Coordinates of C-alpha atoms and ligand atoms in Angstrom, one line a residue:
X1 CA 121.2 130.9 100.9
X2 CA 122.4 127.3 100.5
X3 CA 120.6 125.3 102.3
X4 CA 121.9 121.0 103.3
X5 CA 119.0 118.5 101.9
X6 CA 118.0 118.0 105.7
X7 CA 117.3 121.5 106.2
X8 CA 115.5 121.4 102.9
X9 CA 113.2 117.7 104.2
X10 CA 112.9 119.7 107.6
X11 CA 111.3 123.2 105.8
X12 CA 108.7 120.9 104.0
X13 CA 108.0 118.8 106.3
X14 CA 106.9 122.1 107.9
X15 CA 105.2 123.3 105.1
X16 CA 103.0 120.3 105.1
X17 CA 101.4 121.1 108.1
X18 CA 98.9 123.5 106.8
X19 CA 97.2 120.7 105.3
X20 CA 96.6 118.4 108.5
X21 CA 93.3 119.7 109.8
X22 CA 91.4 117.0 112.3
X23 CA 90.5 113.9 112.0
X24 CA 92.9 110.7 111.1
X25 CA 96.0 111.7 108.4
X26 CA 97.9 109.1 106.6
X27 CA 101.6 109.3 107.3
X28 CA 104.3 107.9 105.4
X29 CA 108.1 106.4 105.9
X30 CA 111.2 108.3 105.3
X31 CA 113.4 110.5 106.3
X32 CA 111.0 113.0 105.1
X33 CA 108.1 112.0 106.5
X34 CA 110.2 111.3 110.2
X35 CA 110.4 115.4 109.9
X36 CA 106.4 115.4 108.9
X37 CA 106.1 113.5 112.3
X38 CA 107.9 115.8 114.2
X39 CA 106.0 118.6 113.1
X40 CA 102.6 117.0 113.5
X41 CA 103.5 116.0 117.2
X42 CA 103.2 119.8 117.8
X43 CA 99.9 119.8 116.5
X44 CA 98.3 116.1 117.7
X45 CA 95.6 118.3 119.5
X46 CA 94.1 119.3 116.6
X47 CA 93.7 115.3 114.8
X48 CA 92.6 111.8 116.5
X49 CA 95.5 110.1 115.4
X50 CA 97.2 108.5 112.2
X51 CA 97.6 105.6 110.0
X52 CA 101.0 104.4 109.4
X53 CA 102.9 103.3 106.3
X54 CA 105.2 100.9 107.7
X55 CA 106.0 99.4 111.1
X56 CA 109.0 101.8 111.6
X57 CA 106.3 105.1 111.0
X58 CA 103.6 103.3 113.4
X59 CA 106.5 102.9 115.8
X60 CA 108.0 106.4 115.6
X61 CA 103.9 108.0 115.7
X62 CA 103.6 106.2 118.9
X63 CA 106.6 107.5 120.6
X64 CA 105.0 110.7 120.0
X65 CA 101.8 109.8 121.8
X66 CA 99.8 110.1 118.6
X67 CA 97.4 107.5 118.2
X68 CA 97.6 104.9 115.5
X69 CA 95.1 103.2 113.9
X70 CA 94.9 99.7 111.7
X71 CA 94.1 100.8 108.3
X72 CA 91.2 98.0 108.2
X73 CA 89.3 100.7 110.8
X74 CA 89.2 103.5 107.7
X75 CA 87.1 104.0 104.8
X76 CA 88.7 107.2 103.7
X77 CA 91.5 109.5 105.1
X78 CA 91.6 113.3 104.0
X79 CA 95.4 113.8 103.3
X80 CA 97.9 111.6 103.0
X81 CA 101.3 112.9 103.7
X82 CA 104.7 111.6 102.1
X83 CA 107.6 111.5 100.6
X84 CA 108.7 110.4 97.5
X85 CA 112.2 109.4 95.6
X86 CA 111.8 111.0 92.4
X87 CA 108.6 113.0 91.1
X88 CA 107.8 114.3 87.9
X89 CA 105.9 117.7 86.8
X90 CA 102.8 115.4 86.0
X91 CA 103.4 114.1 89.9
X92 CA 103.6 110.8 89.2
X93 CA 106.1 109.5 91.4
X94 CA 108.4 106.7 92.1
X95 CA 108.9 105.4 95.7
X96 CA 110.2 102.5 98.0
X97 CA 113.8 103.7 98.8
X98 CA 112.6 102.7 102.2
X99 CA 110.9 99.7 101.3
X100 CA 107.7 100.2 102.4
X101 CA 106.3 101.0 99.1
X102 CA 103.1 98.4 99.2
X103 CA 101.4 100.1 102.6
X104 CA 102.1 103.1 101.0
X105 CA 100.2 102.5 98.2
X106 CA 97.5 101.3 100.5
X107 CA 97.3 104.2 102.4
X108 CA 97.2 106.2 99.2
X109 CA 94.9 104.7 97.5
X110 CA 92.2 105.6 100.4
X111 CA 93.7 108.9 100.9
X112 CA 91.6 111.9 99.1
X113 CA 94.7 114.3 98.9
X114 CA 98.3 113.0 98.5
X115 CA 100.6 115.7 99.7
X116 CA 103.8 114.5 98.4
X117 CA 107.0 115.9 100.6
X118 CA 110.4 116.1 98.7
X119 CA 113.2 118.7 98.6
X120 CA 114.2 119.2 95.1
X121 CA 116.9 116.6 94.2
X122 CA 113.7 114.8 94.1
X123 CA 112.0 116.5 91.3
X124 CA 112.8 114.9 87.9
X125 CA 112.1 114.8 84.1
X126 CA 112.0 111.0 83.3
X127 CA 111.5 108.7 86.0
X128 CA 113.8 105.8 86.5
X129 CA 117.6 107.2 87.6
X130 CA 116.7 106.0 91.2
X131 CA 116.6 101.8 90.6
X132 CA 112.8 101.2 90.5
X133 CA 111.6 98.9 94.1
X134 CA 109.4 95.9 93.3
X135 CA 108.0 94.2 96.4
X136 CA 107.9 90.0 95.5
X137 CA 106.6 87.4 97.1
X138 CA 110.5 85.3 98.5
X139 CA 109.1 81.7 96.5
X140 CA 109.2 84.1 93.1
X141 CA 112.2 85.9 93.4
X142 CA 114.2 84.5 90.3
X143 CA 111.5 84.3 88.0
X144 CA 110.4 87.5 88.5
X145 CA 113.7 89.1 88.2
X146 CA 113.7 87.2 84.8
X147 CA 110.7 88.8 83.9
X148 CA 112.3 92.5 84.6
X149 CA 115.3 91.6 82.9
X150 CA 113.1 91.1 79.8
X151 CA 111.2 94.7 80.4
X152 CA 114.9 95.4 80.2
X153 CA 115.8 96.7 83.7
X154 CA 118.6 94.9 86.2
X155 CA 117.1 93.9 88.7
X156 CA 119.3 93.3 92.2
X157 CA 118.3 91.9 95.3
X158 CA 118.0 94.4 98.2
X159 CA 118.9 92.7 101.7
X160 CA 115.9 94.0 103.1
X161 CA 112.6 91.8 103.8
X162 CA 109.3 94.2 104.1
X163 CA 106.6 94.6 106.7
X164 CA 104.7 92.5 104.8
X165 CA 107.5 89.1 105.0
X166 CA 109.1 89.9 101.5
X167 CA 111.8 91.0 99.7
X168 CA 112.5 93.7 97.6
X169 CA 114.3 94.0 93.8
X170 CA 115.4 97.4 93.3
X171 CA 115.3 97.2 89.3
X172 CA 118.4 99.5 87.5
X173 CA 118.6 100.9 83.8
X174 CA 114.9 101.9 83.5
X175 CA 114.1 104.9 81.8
X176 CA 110.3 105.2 82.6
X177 CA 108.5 107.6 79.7
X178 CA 105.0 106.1 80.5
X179 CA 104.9 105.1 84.4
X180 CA 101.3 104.4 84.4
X181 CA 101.5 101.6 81.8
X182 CA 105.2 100.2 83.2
X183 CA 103.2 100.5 86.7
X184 CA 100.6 98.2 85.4
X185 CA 103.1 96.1 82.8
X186 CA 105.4 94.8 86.2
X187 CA 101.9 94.3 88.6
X188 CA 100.5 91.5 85.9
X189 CA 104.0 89.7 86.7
X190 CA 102.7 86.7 89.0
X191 CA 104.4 87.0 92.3
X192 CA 105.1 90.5 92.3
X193 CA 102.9 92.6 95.7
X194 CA 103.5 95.6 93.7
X195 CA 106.2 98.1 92.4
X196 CA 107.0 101.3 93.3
X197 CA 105.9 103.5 90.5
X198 CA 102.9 105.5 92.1
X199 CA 101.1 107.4 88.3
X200 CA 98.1 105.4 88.2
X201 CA 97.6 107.2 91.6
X202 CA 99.9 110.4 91.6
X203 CA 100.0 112.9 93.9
X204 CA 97.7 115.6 93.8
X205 CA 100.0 118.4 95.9
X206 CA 103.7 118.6 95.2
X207 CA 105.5 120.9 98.2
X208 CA 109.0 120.8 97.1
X209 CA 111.5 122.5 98.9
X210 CA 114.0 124.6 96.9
X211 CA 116.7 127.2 97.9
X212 CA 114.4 129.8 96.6
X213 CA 111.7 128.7 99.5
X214 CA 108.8 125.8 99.3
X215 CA 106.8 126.1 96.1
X216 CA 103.5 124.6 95.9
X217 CA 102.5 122.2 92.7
X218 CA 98.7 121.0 92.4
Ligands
5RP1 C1 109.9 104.9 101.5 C2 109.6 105.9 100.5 C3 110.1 107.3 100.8 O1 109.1 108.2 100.7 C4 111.2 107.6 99.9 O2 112.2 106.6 99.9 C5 111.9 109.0 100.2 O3 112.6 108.9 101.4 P1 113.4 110.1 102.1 O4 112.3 111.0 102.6 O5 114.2 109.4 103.2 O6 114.3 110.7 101.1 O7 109.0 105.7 99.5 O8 109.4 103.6 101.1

């Protein structure tokens, strides 16, 4: 059965349920995740509430009466649950189609299980098709950019400004074979927050919905 890529986000998003047990879950921003949070509104019993990856998550959590907390309250979360633009079999991922890519990375980072969401346009062999977000700092825009058209991307200038007061290049033509050192490589440029490649810190569950059903990846 064919099933339309919001049907797809809306089965995982289900799926992803089984891992929320109790306690405080890290939720993320998307599409995706907006179906994660309908689904965990059913269960808001069961936890004490959730951190949020951006302002728009925090916001959308709260209209479900689900509790959110600042992430300077939390040492460690158990599951982290997101969604991703593009992942790879070795689930490193790259992210930041909705901008929020530096709290997500936050959130991660404190998170022992990343349960990445993602219907299966997502899953890919070479990172890089989807133009690469880097959060900057607004006083280094061009000289950054200059930087990432030497690492030979193109880097454009999304009409966006973060959470976080800054902007966003969304960097074309990359074809990423080793994210973790290209994750690394465009940090070290001064005035970059931090890019969207997420392999230093990859997922550590893949549920990917496919037309065959949700297939788990660890
Ligand atoms: C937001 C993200 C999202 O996880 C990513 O853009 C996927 O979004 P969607 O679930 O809408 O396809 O990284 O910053």
């Amino acid at each position: 059965m064919a099933y339309t890529q919001d049907e797809l986000k809306q089965q995982v998003a289900k799926a992803a349920i089984e891992y929320v047990k109790e306690g405080i879950i890290g939720v993320g921003t998307g599409s995706t995740a907006n179906y994660f949070i309908e689904e965990l509104a059913k269960v808001k019993h069961k936890i004490d509430g959730a951190v949020a990856s951006s302002e728009a998550t925090a916001e959308r959590l709260r209209g479900h009466g689900i509790q959110v907390f600042d992430m300077n309250e939390i040492d460690t979360l158990d599951v982290y649950v997101d969604g991703a633009d593009e992942i790879t079999e070795h689930m490193h991922m790259l992210k930041g189609g909705g901008g929020a890519l530096t709290r997500e990375k936050i959130v991660a980072a404190v998170a022992k299980t990343f349960v990445c969401i993602c219907d299966e346009t997502k899953y890919v062999p070479v990172l890089g098709k989807f133009p690469l977000p880097v959060e900057v700092l607004p006083m280094a825009r061009s000289q950054v950019a200059r930087a990432l058209v030497k690492l030979g991307g193109q880097p454009k200038l999304r009409d966006f400004t973060t959470d976080n007061g800054n902007v966003i290049l969304d960097v074309h033509n990359l074809t990423i074979e080793d994210p973790i050192a290209v994750e690394a490589e465009i940090n070290q440029i001064v005035g970059v927050v931090t890019n969207g490649l997420f392999a230093a810190r990859p997922a550590n569950v893949l549920l990917l919905a496919t037309a065959e059903g949700v297939k788990t990846y660890k």
